[in-house]
Amino acid sequence: MSGHSSWAAVKRQMRDARPGVSDTEWEDRKQAARTATEAYVLGHHLREIREEQGLTQAQVAASVGISQARVSQIERGEIHHLETMRTYAAALGARITVSIEYGDRIIGAA
C-alpha cells in the first residue's frame, strides 16, 4: 500500500466528517470553488498577456479607466463584472467570449 488515499476516498471522508451539509450545499461549494479557480486562471492569463506586451499595471489601468489597484485585483482573480474583463482584454488587443454549455452542446452567447 502506498499510504496515499484516492480522491474519491478523500471526498467521502470530507462528507462523512460533515453530515449536516446537504447535497445542494456541497454542489454550491463545488461550483463556488470552480468559479474562483476559473477567475484566478483568467486573471493569470491577462497578466501574462500584459507582461508580454511590456505594459505596466498602471498603463493598463489608465487605458481601461480603472485604478492600478483594481488591475492588480483582476490579475489575482478578483473578478466581479464581465464587462470590466472585456474592457481589460480589449486594452491588450484581446477579447473575451462567452459560451453556454448545456449537455453536449456549446453555444456561443456573446
Tab-separated table of C-alpha atoms in Angstrom:
chain	number	residue	atom	x	y	z
A	1	MET	CA	0.000	0.000	0.000
A	2	SER	CA	1.346	3.426	-0.934
A	3	GLY	CA	-0.070	5.292	2.061
A	4	HIS	CA	-1.979	7.637	-0.262
A	5	SER	CA	-5.728	7.940	-0.462
A	6	SER	CA	-7.729	8.103	-3.648
A	7	TRP	CA	-9.543	11.332	-4.422
A	8	ALA	CA	-12.856	9.505	-4.036
A	9	ALA	CA	-11.817	8.362	-0.553
A	10	VAL	CA	-10.797	11.882	0.458
A	11	LYS	CA	-14.135	13.302	-0.736
A	12	ARG	CA	-16.006	10.556	1.114
A	13	GLN	CA	-14.077	11.366	4.322
A	14	MET	CA	-14.959	15.047	3.963
A	15	ARG	CA	-18.635	14.226	3.515
A	16	ASP	CA	-18.611	11.797	6.448
A	17	ALA	CA	-16.978	14.422	8.695
A	18	ARG	CA	-19.744	16.939	7.856
A	19	PRO	CA	-23.038	15.024	7.944
A	20	GLY	CA	-25.103	18.206	8.366
A	21	VAL	CA	-24.132	19.578	4.954
A	22	SER	CA	-26.792	18.893	2.323
A	23	ASP	CA	-26.102	17.639	-1.196
A	24	THR	CA	-27.222	21.024	-2.522
A	25	GLU	CA	-24.747	22.853	-0.311
A	26	TRP	CA	-21.923	20.512	-1.426
A	27	GLU	CA	-22.788	21.279	-5.048
A	28	ASP	CA	-22.890	25.012	-4.290
A	29	ARG	CA	-19.458	24.781	-2.651
A	30	LYS	CA	-18.038	22.889	-5.619
A	31	GLN	CA	-19.424	25.465	-8.049
A	32	ALA	CA	-18.023	28.345	-5.994
A	33	ALA	CA	-14.592	26.690	-5.970
A	34	ARG	CA	-14.796	26.068	-9.721
A	35	THR	CA	-15.757	29.706	-10.378
A	36	ALA	CA	-12.931	31.007	-8.169
A	37	THR	CA	-10.426	28.784	-9.974
A	38	GLU	CA	-11.616	29.954	-13.395
A	39	ALA	CA	-11.344	33.607	-12.304
A	40	TYR	CA	-7.817	33.033	-10.985
A	41	VAL	CA	-6.743	31.382	-14.236
A	42	LEU	CA	-8.308	34.165	-16.331
A	43	GLY	CA	-6.549	36.838	-14.277
A	44	HIS	CA	-3.262	34.969	-14.582
A	45	HIS	CA	-3.568	34.830	-18.371
A	46	LEU	CA	-4.414	38.523	-18.592
A	47	ARG	CA	-1.306	39.300	-16.537
A	48	GLU	CA	0.809	37.151	-18.851
A	49	ILE	CA	-0.516	38.988	-21.920
A	50	ARG	CA	0.114	42.373	-20.267
A	51	GLU	CA	3.675	41.388	-19.384
A	52	GLU	CA	4.331	40.002	-22.893
A	53	GLN	CA	3.359	43.422	-24.237
A	54	GLY	CA	5.695	45.160	-21.794
A	55	LEU	CA	2.863	47.093	-20.161
A	56	THR	CA	2.661	48.045	-16.510
A	57	GLN	CA	-0.476	47.688	-14.439
A	58	ALA	CA	-0.661	51.483	-14.287
A	59	GLN	CA	-0.615	51.745	-18.089
A	60	VAL	CA	-3.438	49.215	-18.452
A	61	ALA	CA	-5.376	50.909	-15.663
A	62	ALA	CA	-5.153	54.265	-17.450
A	63	SER	CA	-6.285	52.662	-20.714
A	64	VAL	CA	-9.237	50.895	-19.099
A	65	GLY	CA	-10.213	53.756	-16.793
A	66	ILE	CA	-9.758	51.888	-13.508
A	67	SER	CA	-7.186	52.084	-10.738
A	68	GLN	CA	-3.885	50.227	-10.753
A	69	ALA	CA	-5.064	48.508	-7.572
A	70	ARG	CA	-8.116	47.180	-9.443
A	71	VAL	CA	-5.874	45.842	-12.229
A	72	SER	CA	-3.880	44.015	-9.560
A	73	GLN	CA	-7.086	42.569	-8.099
A	74	ILE	CA	-8.243	41.369	-11.520
A	75	GLU	CA	-4.889	39.714	-12.155
A	76	ARG	CA	-5.262	37.881	-8.826
A	77	GLY	CA	-8.666	36.553	-9.879
A	78	GLU	CA	-10.893	39.025	-8.047
A	79	ILE	CA	-13.284	39.381	-10.949
A	80	HIS	CA	-16.755	40.809	-10.409
A	81	HIS	CA	-18.024	42.083	-13.745
A	82	LEU	CA	-17.711	40.572	-17.198
A	83	GLU	CA	-17.725	43.983	-18.875
A	84	THR	CA	-14.666	45.075	-16.888
A	85	MET	CA	-12.885	41.934	-18.056
A	86	ARG	CA	-13.870	42.602	-21.661
A	87	THR	CA	-12.578	46.176	-21.433
A	88	TYR	CA	-9.328	44.983	-19.828
A	89	ALA	CA	-8.826	42.349	-22.545
A	90	ALA	CA	-9.608	44.896	-25.274
A	91	ALA	CA	-6.927	47.226	-23.872
A	92	LEU	CA	-4.475	44.378	-24.514
A	93	GLY	CA	-5.793	43.726	-28.017
A	94	ALA	CA	-7.576	40.561	-26.888
A	95	ARG	CA	-11.222	39.642	-26.464
A	96	ILE	CA	-13.249	37.514	-24.087
A	97	THR	CA	-16.025	35.348	-25.440
A	98	VAL	CA	-18.820	33.701	-23.504
A	99	SER	CA	-20.438	30.390	-24.276
A	100	ILE	CA	-23.255	28.373	-22.813
A	101	GLU	CA	-22.589	24.689	-22.225
A	102	TYR	CA	-25.658	22.514	-21.974
A	103	GLY	CA	-25.290	18.764	-22.147
A	104	ASP	CA	-23.105	18.046	-25.149
A	105	ARG	CA	-23.846	21.399	-26.822
A	106	ILE	CA	-21.704	24.532	-26.684
A	107	ILE	CA	-23.425	27.702	-27.808
A	108	GLY	CA	-21.585	30.977	-28.383
A	109	ALA	CA	-23.508	33.538	-26.370
A	110	ALA	CA	-21.537	36.767	-26.578
